[in-house]
Amino acid sequence: MNKIPVAALFEGHIVTLEGDRFVDPRSDVDELRAPLTVVGHYAGIPTAQDEHRAFKLIGDWSDVAAEQDVPEQACTMLLVTPAPSSKLLVAYFPDDQHEVVVDLDNQDGFE
């Protein structure tokens, strides 16, 4: 099991987030049971555009009331579920150095 910081992920990485302390602390997000493909990430909280187009938003940024409250190391990751459904998930991590499980042997080839 390989773990790397969220900030080091790039398009095509395959990640497993089931049970992750930031996005699935109760292990109750069905879409996180299968590996997911990273399709992008950026600093800060999810944008309104990503919130609108996402099938599901995961993570908790309820304590971020204003732009100045966003933690400097906050990171948003865009993920897709496996085919055939291919749903867009938007995951928020308050710390971009938080490590997630990544499958370095079976990437989607977006590199």
PDB file of C-alpha atoms in Angstrom, residues 10 27-28 44 53 55-56 59-60 62-63 82 85-86 94-96 100:
ATOM      1  CA  PHE A  10      -1.784  14.217 -10.620  1.00  0.00           C
ATOM      2  CA  SER A  27     -16.923   4.760   5.905  1.00  0.00           C
ATOM      3  CA  ASP A  28     -20.421   5.529   4.657  1.00  0.00           C
ATOM      4  CA  GLY A  44      -8.437  25.984  -1.770  1.00  0.00           C
ATOM      5  CA  ARG A  53     -21.275  19.839 -11.779  1.00  0.00           C
ATOM      6  CA  PHE A  55     -22.378  14.164  -8.510  1.00  0.00           C
ATOM      7  CA  LYS A  56     -21.279  14.341  -4.878  1.00  0.00           C
ATOM      8  CA  GLY A  59     -15.211  16.415   2.855  1.00  0.00           C
ATOM      9  CA  ASP A  60     -16.165  19.136   5.313  1.00  0.00           C
ATOM     10  CA  SER A  62     -18.323  24.057   6.802  1.00  0.00           C
ATOM     11  CA  ASP A  63     -15.881  25.907   9.052  1.00  0.00           C
ATOM     12  CA  PRO A  82     -15.035   3.676 -12.399  1.00  0.00           C
ATOM     13  CA  SER A  85     -21.047   5.226 -14.207  1.00  0.00           C
ATOM     14  CA  SER A  86     -18.087   7.665 -14.306  1.00  0.00           C
ATOM     15  CA  PRO A  94      -7.993  20.858   4.665  1.00  0.00           C
ATOM     16  CA  ASP A  95      -4.351  19.763   4.468  1.00  0.00           C
ATOM     17  CA  ASP A  96      -2.632  19.139   1.118  1.00  0.00           C
ATOM     18  CA  VAL A 100      -3.938   8.979   0.678  1.00  0.00           C
TER      19      VAL A 100
END
